[in-house]
């Protein structure tokens, strides 16, 4: 069952049934000011930091779900409704929600009254702008009462939830010229306030939640809306809100357009006040002044569209498969940018208060947007590297505001450092900008310990070499991807975090995934070194990589697949000997990408084992068989119910590793089969089962051991998007930037006739047409293709 | 306007209008298992720790307020309703909620169907028991569909709110014989589960929230209830709930009684499982077996009543003023016990996840319940003292589970140590148990640093002496009561906590409140030392106390009242010289209680100034005039809007200090006038304004500068209850335990004819009748009274 459809021409997903199986959201904003918005207008806004500068209040895991947002209530005769269906939930004659690139639109009708709303954050603006137009499509005059509603959050989203004995006494507002200003704590240490305006004279307002809703009413049934009169309440403590009240007369055929602005203002200490206790509203009025009327908003909307036209013009595929094209050209790239902007902090599943930037995560995310945002990518690499410790290890997370490593989470996740090599070489291959390697970058944010970025890559490489276990394989440390195989934790306290609890001393647990990662990106490090003429260094490094490969061949092969690890006691993990968890996807992915044991035929064998044991109709599970009890020596991975999350769920993040592995042995059919199983556009028809958005990837899909295999969770913010984009564009379509140009090496299904695409590469638009000329599955793919490359930069 | 009435005979508050101005709650439980329950059956349950063992889910600051609890839905023909009015909110023909001592009852009628529910936690039981009886009061047969509902919390209440990417995948339940078992994480590190049973065969159930409610429905309108059929859903992840479904036939006049049990079970590791994956249900069945039928519940209810009969028999006043009697005999004592049990952690305003036990708080709370729970008081004193540091200072909070000082909050609140003297001498005076002073008590929980408790009191005393400022007055440190006068913080970052941010070095800010506290309890320390024959120590201590008194007289008197403090720069705080915050209540309270400058007439002058400047119709504000801007040198106190909280709100906690001060100068009329202004029973008529419960104290009432003077907030958990109880019983009624017996020294209003009371004192019930024989206001109160003392122990 579908709940809408794609409109690829407009780059929109169009939801036509408001009762989606889960709230389907979108993101507004590109730089500092962001909003989450669902298909029923739920969600919230924040400035830069979803924890410390939360503008509007939102309750996660709420009943009803996603209750709270920026709502409009329309009272038209006997009809009381909301254009987004919620919160009123009246039956609508028409309902449509269009999630586009950085904006969301509603178009709904009830009783011959049409309401169109555009929600957007204009480029460079610290505000969400809402254009509401009402059209009387009936035959007689209408008198419409309109109420807006936003509930203010008291800035610090965590404190806002918990510190009620204080927070219910602090709320303060001002109301002037129909603009509602939220100034809680402005009188003291804050130098910022928020406001909500409308560009018409209002007939009333409310700023006190209880006065507006009534203490015992939900958002569905505000007392003031029911009564049809505003309370003109001025909040003092409790819960400040912003609600405008307007009475609108609409002749038949008449359209009225209103512009609402929900904005954020910061002021220097000396300019905070207009007069004692009265805030300086000048900057707010400037923002409001930029959106005086609908055409101002339309212009801003055009600018936003141009911005995305430009971003998405850098890789444009015409494959003949509309689902593939919409993933590659629109939604996967869009999701990559959102993940970049949000740093995985705020989604429908991430509350925005719990996470910093992941060292591992951010490096991987970068491979999905470096072609769109090379300058921002450059800065991010430098920011990440600056948190690395002198021994090459890394804080697992760092704080986005301070850009410093997060002591509270700590480090010792031994795969972390290696990902820095991936992000850096990917950046250089895309841009040709080797100068980044010469940037002086601190260790542990200590400028006195700054060294060129290249030395950080060396430190990453060396950290693995310096931390080998008894089989010559990398020590896993606290855990590798995805945090949950905790071989040194031995935790028995349910209130202990597996990510931070003290580890058993003398841990010798080793990871085959890090081994594969090291061989793969160690070779990239060597290639880079040679490129820079550092041949001695490269030779030396080569010895370590060769040794690692040999160790994997000797100690890491279980007979039909690669082991996953050796545990604290030196016992194999992910072996046919094990009762549960016989085979894991991560090491198969990385060891086949690295082609370890190619001569022995290991990659093909391993990939066949993956197909046999891990593949399902909904993607490949992370391991098999699922754990049915807690293994204290394995940690969090065995805490989940079978089929969920790291315990045999389908992680969309690691499926691309196997896709790439398949391309390395030339199996384009299988690589693309795997791609299509988890690519959301291909899942649109099973939305009822999949639940989460059909336009973006989710972190996990329930595996074959789960109650509902195929049910998705944790959508939007996941390295999944970057890896799938990387796999489809660079390895399946095979358009792969390299230091000296673009490699074109498609490994696609046999029945494809070909494809064409346009790709910007180092400032030039390269047009490529690929036509399949027949032939069987062979390893030398180039022979199977006739290439017509127009433009420059091809190889 | 009233929303109910007191039923003193049953010791109940009877709410007859469900739409109280704020949810009016009660507490169930006495030892380990607790529930909060509102007058519409909202709330939640936990075992021991409201953060780490939260059984059912609750959303604070919700819309609608207090949505979520343990609900029953009754579907009777066309009528759909809940006995607690919420969540369905149908109009009821009758509604009554009775909050009693450790139980809450509902009695509601709709369409000739009467529903009575008793909610209680039986003594010694790890379960909430609910007895529901339905009576058909109509003329024809009824077919009733009944649905129960509880929503499980995933144990750790904080993690439950935030870690959705994990928590939405972990939920697990079992259903057997109509009992719903919640076993999330039991398969791994937890050794506990919860269950919800009913003593009749069910016709269906639901355990998945969404299946029961529908994704877009609130608690008000569950899909299954509307449809009249259960979903028989088995939760796998998302949000597990427990809902029983029963179809009941009721003949005219027939009553059906059902018993529901919501319980908690912990098991040793080796007994966790019945078979692989199937939990051991034996302990649950034992609990359920104790409440097989209604008469089992009635017996448990009788036991609970006897328990409270006994507790409340220890101090029984007959004053002729029913409001006073119900405060003293019932509700104030009840609140004291609840505060003891909850340690201020979980109320309608405290979310149960943010607080440990306060060093200062717990010592003060003790003076309210030592007469009811001397053994538990003894243990608590020892627990508190064990967290004291060797230099006499204290961690500001300690953890209830580990009983160790909380590093995260730190210390340096320089009044903290002194309160240990108050609690200890109050305990000894009540019990005569001097042996507590010989108990070996660690410092900083380090057994190797154990010394007798008396030495802890000495350390407290000495800590003040060792931390004097330039005027010979006590250094305030981080802050004294109530945390918000932060004279050394100088905080400019809104995300910094005033309680934990690093203080300015070299702070010489001094506190007059601590000075008064020191003189008052320093003298108690000296008295105790003399009582123990430690005259040399007493003499030595006397020098310090005298010196402090002299310092206050010399540097702490502003002309008409006592200063509050000297700030970081040595400028007076709470002086007529100041533009705002000219006079504070805390130092007036403690310096008058300590009678500092009695010869000079300071106490009377100060108390007159309090009357003039701080008193309002709703109690005495904390300071005047309110601060209208942020004073970085004063800290949090100036962050609140004027009239709220520490910025000129009415703190019910410190009003009794002034009441006691008034008794010291013999002004019983005024002391009692102050008492009645904030005692909740006297505020019942203005419930609409007061908002919070008319049967318990709240922390704060909005002051005269506030938008709504008289509006109460933060009810239930506050040292307020203990101090008011102490003030009314020991100082106004004047029945005061001392080392050698009971002092009887009433200071009551002139128009009182007298009062009688019965008080248990060291195992003997002392009956006292006091008859006023006339005369003016004089300081020698005893002369004004004719005392008839029956029993032993009087002095």
PDB file of C-alpha atoms in Angstrom, chain A residues 18-24 39-40 52-53 57 59-67 85-86 89 151 156 158 160-172 185 187-192 209-210 213-221 233-239 276-277 348-351 353 491-498 579-580 627-630 636-642 644-647 691-692 699-700 707 711-714, chain B residues 18-24 39-40 52-53 57 59-67 85-86 89 151 156 158 160-172 185 187-192 209-210 213-221 233-239 276-277 348-351 353 491-498 579-580 627-630 636-642 644-647 691-692 699-700 707 711-714:
ATOM      1  CA  UNK A  18      -2.208  11.917   6.173  1.00  0.00           C
ATOM      2  CA  UNK A  19      -2.330   8.720   8.191  1.00  0.00           C
ATOM      3  CA  UNK A  20       1.045   7.428   7.096  1.00  0.00           C
ATOM      4  CA  UNK A  21       2.294   4.361   8.988  1.00  0.00           C
ATOM      5  CA  UNK A  22       4.655   6.623  10.918  1.00  0.00           C
ATOM      6  CA  UNK A  23       5.131  10.392  10.718  1.00  0.00           C
ATOM      7  CA  UNK A  24       6.983  11.066   7.489  1.00  0.00           C
ATOM      8  CA  UNK A  39       3.399  15.298   6.929  1.00  0.00           C
ATOM      9  CA  UNK A  40       0.906  16.614   9.464  1.00  0.00           C
ATOM     10  CA  UNK A  52      20.909  24.104  23.491  1.00  0.00           C
ATOM     11  CA  UNK A  53      18.893  26.315  21.149  1.00  0.00           C
ATOM     12  CA  UNK A  57       8.795  22.302  22.078  1.00  0.00           C
ATOM     13  CA  UNK A  59       7.608  15.547  22.705  1.00  0.00           C
ATOM     14  CA  UNK A  60       9.205  12.405  21.392  1.00  0.00           C
ATOM     15  CA  UNK A  61       7.464   9.045  21.675  1.00  0.00           C
ATOM     16  CA  UNK A  62       4.286  10.915  22.366  1.00  0.00           C
ATOM     17  CA  UNK A  63       0.679   9.772  22.516  1.00  0.00           C
ATOM     18  CA  UNK A  64      -0.661  10.500  19.969  1.00  0.00           C
ATOM     19  CA  UNK A  65       2.555  10.236  18.017  1.00  0.00           C
ATOM     20  CA  UNK A  66       4.102  13.466  16.703  1.00  0.00           C
ATOM     21  CA  UNK A  67       1.710  15.715  18.605  1.00  0.00           C
ATOM     22  CA  UNK A  85      -5.047  17.170   9.071  1.00  0.00           C
ATOM     23  CA  UNK A  86      -3.532  17.143  12.537  1.00  0.00           C
ATOM     24  CA  UNK A  89      -7.999  15.463  12.509  1.00  0.00           C
ATOM     25  CA  UNK A 151       4.699  26.170  21.624  1.00  0.00           C
ATOM     26  CA  UNK A 156      17.766  23.947  26.463  1.00  0.00           C
ATOM     27  CA  UNK A 158      17.017  18.629  27.978  1.00  0.00           C
ATOM     28  CA  UNK A 160      13.175  21.941  29.426  1.00  0.00           C
ATOM     29  CA  UNK A 161      11.956  18.405  29.997  1.00  0.00           C
ATOM     30  CA  UNK A 162      13.385  17.881  33.438  1.00  0.00           C
ATOM     31  CA  UNK A 163      13.783  21.025  35.484  1.00  0.00           C
ATOM     32  CA  UNK A 164      10.116  21.857  35.940  1.00  0.00           C
ATOM     33  CA  UNK A 165      10.413  23.256  39.448  1.00  0.00           C
ATOM     34  CA  UNK A 166      12.359  26.110  37.849  1.00  0.00           C
ATOM     35  CA  UNK A 167      11.069  26.190  34.301  1.00  0.00           C
ATOM     36  CA  UNK A 168       7.403  26.577  35.098  1.00  0.00           C
ATOM     37  CA  UNK A 169       8.282  29.906  36.710  1.00  0.00           C
ATOM     38  CA  UNK A 170      10.549  31.487  34.121  1.00  0.00           C
ATOM     39  CA  UNK A 171       8.486  31.963  30.967  1.00  0.00           C
ATOM     40  CA  UNK A 172       8.268  35.522  29.618  1.00  0.00           C
ATOM     41  CA  UNK A 185      15.815  34.009  30.377  1.00  0.00           C
ATOM     42  CA  UNK A 187      16.772  39.174  31.107  1.00  0.00           C
ATOM     43  CA  UNK A 188      19.636  37.141  32.468  1.00  0.00           C
ATOM     44  CA  UNK A 189      22.300  35.168  30.671  1.00  0.00           C
ATOM     45  CA  UNK A 190      20.729  34.690  27.258  1.00  0.00           C
ATOM     46  CA  UNK A 191      21.354  37.118  24.448  1.00  0.00           C
ATOM     47  CA  UNK A 192      18.760  35.649  22.158  1.00  0.00           C
ATOM     48  CA  UNK A 209      -0.689  27.476  26.651  1.00  0.00           C
ATOM     49  CA  UNK A 210      -3.286  26.694  29.220  1.00  0.00           C
ATOM     50  CA  UNK A 213      -5.842  25.017  25.050  1.00  0.00           C
ATOM     51  CA  UNK A 214      -7.498  24.589  28.392  1.00  0.00           C
ATOM     52  CA  UNK A 215      -5.634  22.507  30.961  1.00  0.00           C
ATOM     53  CA  UNK A 216      -7.351  19.258  30.093  1.00  0.00           C
ATOM     54  CA  UNK A 217      -7.471  19.644  26.323  1.00  0.00           C
ATOM     55  CA  UNK A 218      -5.032  18.391  23.761  1.00  0.00           C
ATOM     56  CA  UNK A 219      -3.810  20.168  20.651  1.00  0.00           C
ATOM     57  CA  UNK A 220      -6.784  18.607  18.948  1.00  0.00           C
ATOM     58  CA  UNK A 221      -9.356  20.700  20.736  1.00  0.00           C
ATOM     59  CA  UNK A 233      -3.316  35.856  27.384  1.00  0.00           C
ATOM     60  CA  UNK A 234       0.118  37.037  28.428  1.00  0.00           C
ATOM     61  CA  UNK A 235       2.275  34.170  29.673  1.00  0.00           C
ATOM     62  CA  UNK A 236       3.950  34.444  33.044  1.00  0.00           C
ATOM     63  CA  UNK A 237       5.716  31.210  33.684  1.00  0.00           C
ATOM     64  CA  UNK A 238       4.065  27.873  32.958  1.00  0.00           C
ATOM     65  CA  UNK A 239       4.222  27.245  29.200  1.00  0.00           C
ATOM     66  CA  UNK A 276      14.288  48.647  30.749  1.00  0.00           C
ATOM     67  CA  UNK A 277      12.703  45.216  30.410  1.00  0.00           C
ATOM     68  CA  UNK A 348      12.091  11.460  14.248  1.00  0.00           C
ATOM     69  CA  UNK A 349      14.127   8.959  16.255  1.00  0.00           C
ATOM     70  CA  UNK A 350      17.063  11.027  17.505  1.00  0.00           C
ATOM     71  CA  UNK A 351      15.856  13.508  20.103  1.00  0.00           C
ATOM     72  CA  UNK A 353      19.854  16.145  22.906  1.00  0.00           C
ATOM     73  CA  UNK A 491      28.713  -5.702  31.622  1.00  0.00           C
ATOM     74  CA  UNK A 492      26.178  -7.045  34.072  1.00  0.00           C
ATOM     75  CA  UNK A 493      24.649  -3.760  35.244  1.00  0.00           C
ATOM     76  CA  UNK A 494      21.641  -2.672  33.192  1.00  0.00           C
ATOM     77  CA  UNK A 495      22.312   0.985  33.914  1.00  0.00           C
ATOM     78  CA  UNK A 496      25.777   0.781  32.478  1.00  0.00           C
ATOM     79  CA  UNK A 497      26.316   1.998  28.932  1.00  0.00           C
ATOM     80  CA  UNK A 498      28.179  -0.472  26.760  1.00  0.00           C
ATOM     81  CA  UNK A 579      26.077 -21.999  18.019  1.00  0.00           C
ATOM     82  CA  UNK A 580      24.675 -18.557  17.208  1.00  0.00           C
ATOM     83  CA  UNK A 627      21.460 -14.523  19.382  1.00  0.00           C
ATOM     84  CA  UNK A 628      18.680 -15.855  21.558  1.00  0.00           C
ATOM     85  CA  UNK A 629      20.333 -15.078  24.869  1.00  0.00           C
ATOM     86  CA  UNK A 630      22.715 -12.542  26.357  1.00  0.00           C
ATOM     87  CA  UNK A 636      25.159  -5.156  23.470  1.00  0.00           C
ATOM     88  CA  UNK A 637      24.848  -7.072  20.207  1.00  0.00           C
ATOM     89  CA  UNK A 638      23.188  -9.913  22.094  1.00  0.00           C
ATOM     90  CA  UNK A 639      20.870  -7.671  24.113  1.00  0.00           C
ATOM     91  CA  UNK A 640      18.422  -7.004  21.309  1.00  0.00           C
ATOM     92  CA  UNK A 641      15.534  -9.296  20.535  1.00  0.00           C
ATOM     93  CA  UNK A 642      16.382 -11.537  17.599  1.00  0.00           C
ATOM     94  CA  UNK A 644      16.325  -6.277  15.584  1.00  0.00           C
ATOM     95  CA  UNK A 645      19.153  -3.810  15.389  1.00  0.00           C
ATOM     96  CA  UNK A 646      22.643  -5.282  15.743  1.00  0.00           C
ATOM     97  CA  UNK A 647      21.196  -8.697  16.615  1.00  0.00           C
ATOM     98  CA  UNK A 691       6.511   2.220   7.909  1.00  0.00           C
ATOM     99  CA  UNK A 692       9.187   4.864   7.554  1.00  0.00           C
ATOM    100  CA  UNK A 699      19.138   2.798   9.714  1.00  0.00           C
ATOM    101  CA  UNK A 700      17.582  -0.616  10.217  1.00  0.00           C
ATOM    102  CA  UNK A 707       8.235 -10.381  14.325  1.00  0.00           C
ATOM    103  CA  UNK A 711       9.646  -3.101   9.136  1.00  0.00           C
ATOM    104  CA  UNK A 712      11.964  -0.102   9.061  1.00  0.00           C
ATOM    105  CA  UNK A 713      13.144   2.097  11.928  1.00  0.00           C
ATOM    106  CA  UNK A 714      15.384   5.061  12.618  1.00  0.00           C
TER     107      UNK A 714
ATOM    108  CA  UNK B  18     -12.387  16.244  38.180  1.00  0.00           C
ATOM    109  CA  UNK B  19     -11.261  19.417  36.491  1.00  0.00           C
ATOM    110  CA  UNK B  20      -9.107  20.659  39.348  1.00  0.00           C
ATOM    111  CA  UNK B  21      -6.932  23.681  38.544  1.00  0.00           C
ATOM    112  CA  UNK B  22      -3.939  21.363  38.336  1.00  0.00           C
ATOM    113  CA  UNK B  23      -3.744  17.598  38.737  1.00  0.00           C
ATOM    114  CA  UNK B  24      -4.126  16.895  42.442  1.00  0.00           C
ATOM    115  CA  UNK B  39      -7.455  12.743  40.780  1.00  0.00           C
ATOM    116  CA  UNK B  40      -8.037  11.466  37.262  1.00  0.00           C
ATOM    117  CA  UNK B  52      16.224   3.474  37.396  1.00  0.00           C
ATOM    118  CA  UNK B  53      13.171   1.327  38.092  1.00  0.00           C
ATOM    119  CA  UNK B  57       5.576   5.534  31.522  1.00  0.00           C
ATOM    120  CA  UNK B  59       5.106  12.296  30.389  1.00  0.00           C
ATOM    121  CA  UNK B  60       5.705  15.433  32.392  1.00  0.00           C
ATOM    122  CA  UNK B  61       4.542  18.830  31.174  1.00  0.00           C
ATOM    123  CA  UNK B  62       2.311  17.021  28.748  1.00  0.00           C
ATOM    124  CA  UNK B  63      -0.523  18.224  26.548  1.00  0.00           C
ATOM    125  CA  UNK B  64      -3.098  17.537  27.854  1.00  0.00           C
ATOM    126  CA  UNK B  65      -1.603  17.751  31.297  1.00  0.00           C
ATOM    127  CA  UNK B  66      -1.180  14.502  33.247  1.00  0.00           C
ATOM    128  CA  UNK B  67      -2.066  12.296  30.294  1.00  0.00           C
ATOM    129  CA  UNK B  85     -13.125  11.029  34.135  1.00  0.00           C
ATOM    130  CA  UNK B  86      -9.889  11.011  32.183  1.00  0.00           C
ATOM    131  CA  UNK B  89     -13.507  12.773  29.618  1.00  0.00           C
ATOM    132  CA  UNK B 151       1.901   1.753  29.496  1.00  0.00           C
ATOM    133  CA  UNK B 156      15.396   3.667  33.146  1.00  0.00           C
ATOM    134  CA  UNK B 158      15.778   8.998  31.520  1.00  0.00           C
ATOM    135  CA  UNK B 160      13.413   5.753  28.085  1.00  0.00           C
ATOM    136  CA  UNK B 161      12.828   9.315  26.940  1.00  0.00           C
ATOM    137  CA  UNK B 162      15.991   9.782  24.962  1.00  0.00           C
ATOM    138  CA  UNK B 163      17.432   6.620  23.507  1.00  0.00           C
ATOM    139  CA  UNK B 164      14.712   5.870  21.004  1.00  0.00           C
ATOM    140  CA  UNK B 165      16.966   4.424  18.315  1.00  0.00           C
ATOM    141  CA  UNK B 166      17.557   1.554  20.734  1.00  0.00           C
ATOM    142  CA  UNK B 167      14.445   1.517  22.858  1.00  0.00           C
ATOM    143  CA  UNK B 168      11.917   1.211  20.079  1.00  0.00           C
ATOM    144  CA  UNK B 169      13.489  -2.144  19.259  1.00  0.00           C
ATOM    145  CA  UNK B 170      13.808  -3.764  22.659  1.00  0.00           C
ATOM    146  CA  UNK B 171      10.280  -4.179  24.025  1.00  0.00           C
ATOM    147  CA  UNK B 172       9.244  -7.720  24.982  1.00  0.00           C
ATOM    148  CA  UNK B 185      15.868  -6.367  28.767  1.00  0.00           C
ATOM    149  CA  UNK B 187      16.961 -11.542  28.696  1.00  0.00           C
ATOM    150  CA  UNK B 188      20.130  -9.589  29.271  1.00  0.00           C
ATOM    151  CA  UNK B 189      21.299  -7.656  32.289  1.00  0.00           C
ATOM    152  CA  UNK B 190      18.054  -7.131  34.160  1.00  0.00           C
ATOM    153  CA  UNK B 191      16.879  -9.555  36.794  1.00  0.00           C
ATOM    154  CA  UNK B 192      13.454  -8.008  37.155  1.00  0.00           C
ATOM    155  CA  UNK B 209       0.404   0.525  22.263  1.00  0.00           C
ATOM    156  CA  UNK B 210      -0.187   1.345  18.676  1.00  0.00           C
ATOM    157  CA  UNK B 213      -4.668   3.103  20.602  1.00  0.00           C
ATOM    158  CA  UNK B 214      -4.061   3.522  16.913  1.00  0.00           C
ATOM    159  CA  UNK B 215      -1.020   5.548  15.922  1.00  0.00           C
ATOM    160  CA  UNK B 216      -2.851   8.849  15.652  1.00  0.00           C
ATOM    161  CA  UNK B 217      -5.133   8.493  18.660  1.00  0.00           C
ATOM    162  CA  UNK B 218      -4.611   9.727  22.168  1.00  0.00           C
ATOM    163  CA  UNK B 219      -5.460   7.938  25.387  1.00  0.00           C
ATOM    164  CA  UNK B 220      -8.841   9.579  25.059  1.00  0.00           C
ATOM    165  CA  UNK B 221      -9.940   7.526  22.095  1.00  0.00           C
ATOM    166  CA  UNK B 233      -1.487  -7.800  20.078  1.00  0.00           C
ATOM    167  CA  UNK B 234       1.900  -9.053  21.210  1.00  0.00           C
ATOM    168  CA  UNK B 235       4.425  -6.246  21.473  1.00  0.00           C
ATOM    169  CA  UNK B 236       7.744  -6.576  19.709  1.00  0.00           C
ATOM    170  CA  UNK B 237       9.627  -3.395  20.236  1.00  0.00           C
ATOM    171  CA  UNK B 238       7.924  -0.006  19.876  1.00  0.00           C
ATOM    172  CA  UNK B 239       5.882   0.642  23.021  1.00  0.00           C
ATOM    173  CA  UNK B 276      14.563 -20.974  27.490  1.00  0.00           C
ATOM    174  CA  UNK B 277      13.154 -17.520  26.854  1.00  0.00           C
ATOM    175  CA  UNK B 348       3.953  16.361  39.880  1.00  0.00           C
ATOM    176  CA  UNK B 349       6.818  18.810  39.452  1.00  0.00           C
ATOM    177  CA  UNK B 350       9.904  16.666  40.110  1.00  0.00           C
ATOM    178  CA  UNK B 351      10.366  14.202  37.290  1.00  0.00           C
ATOM    179  CA  UNK B 353      15.196  11.467  37.308  1.00  0.00           C
ATOM    180  CA  UNK B 491      27.906  33.085  35.493  1.00  0.00           C
ATOM    181  CA  UNK B 492      27.304  34.467  32.023  1.00  0.00           C
ATOM    182  CA  UNK B 493      26.655  31.206  30.166  1.00  0.00           C
ATOM    183  CA  UNK B 494      22.996  30.174  30.087  1.00  0.00           C
ATOM    184  CA  UNK B 495      23.888  26.506  29.840  1.00  0.00           C
ATOM    185  CA  UNK B 496      25.885  26.655  33.035  1.00  0.00           C
ATOM    186  CA  UNK B 497      24.240  25.457  36.232  1.00  0.00           C
ATOM    187  CA  UNK B 498      24.549  27.907  39.101  1.00  0.00           C
ATOM    188  CA  UNK B 579      18.184  49.516  45.153  1.00  0.00           C
ATOM    189  CA  UNK B 580      16.500  46.100  44.978  1.00  0.00           C
ATOM    190  CA  UNK B 627      15.058  42.118  41.332  1.00  0.00           C
ATOM    191  CA  UNK B 628      14.095  43.493  37.960  1.00  0.00           C
ATOM    192  CA  UNK B 629      17.349  42.652  36.203  1.00  0.00           C
ATOM    193  CA  UNK B 630      20.109  40.073  36.348  1.00  0.00           C
ATOM    194  CA  UNK B 636      20.273  32.655  40.077  1.00  0.00           C
ATOM    195  CA  UNK B 637      18.158  34.591  42.556  1.00  0.00           C
ATOM    196  CA  UNK B 638      17.964  37.452  40.087  1.00  0.00           C
ATOM    197  CA  UNK B 639      17.194  35.252  37.082  1.00  0.00           C
ATOM    198  CA  UNK B 640      13.573  34.650  37.945  1.00  0.00           C
ATOM    199  CA  UNK B 641      10.822  37.008  36.916  1.00  0.00           C
ATOM    200  CA  UNK B 642       9.841  39.256  39.812  1.00  0.00           C
ATOM    201  CA  UNK B 644       8.526  34.012  41.391  1.00  0.00           C
ATOM    202  CA  UNK B 645      10.681  31.496  43.174  1.00  0.00           C
ATOM    203  CA  UNK B 646      13.742  32.887  44.920  1.00  0.00           C
ATOM    204  CA  UNK B 647      13.144  36.303  43.385  1.00  0.00           C
ATOM    205  CA  UNK B 691      -4.093  25.766  41.890  1.00  0.00           C
ATOM    206  CA  UNK B 692      -2.165  23.049  43.703  1.00  0.00           C
ATOM    207  CA  UNK B 699       7.231  24.913  47.722  1.00  0.00           C
ATOM    208  CA  UNK B 700       6.318  28.348  46.440  1.00  0.00           C
ATOM    209  CA  UNK B 707       1.301  38.283  37.745  1.00  0.00           C
ATOM    210  CA  UNK B 711      -0.710  30.999  42.736  1.00  0.00           C
ATOM    211  CA  UNK B 712       1.068  27.960  44.125  1.00  0.00           C
ATOM    212  CA  UNK B 713       3.641  25.714  42.463  1.00  0.00           C
ATOM    213  CA  UNK B 714       5.800  22.700  43.173  1.00  0.00           C
TER     214      UNK B 714
END
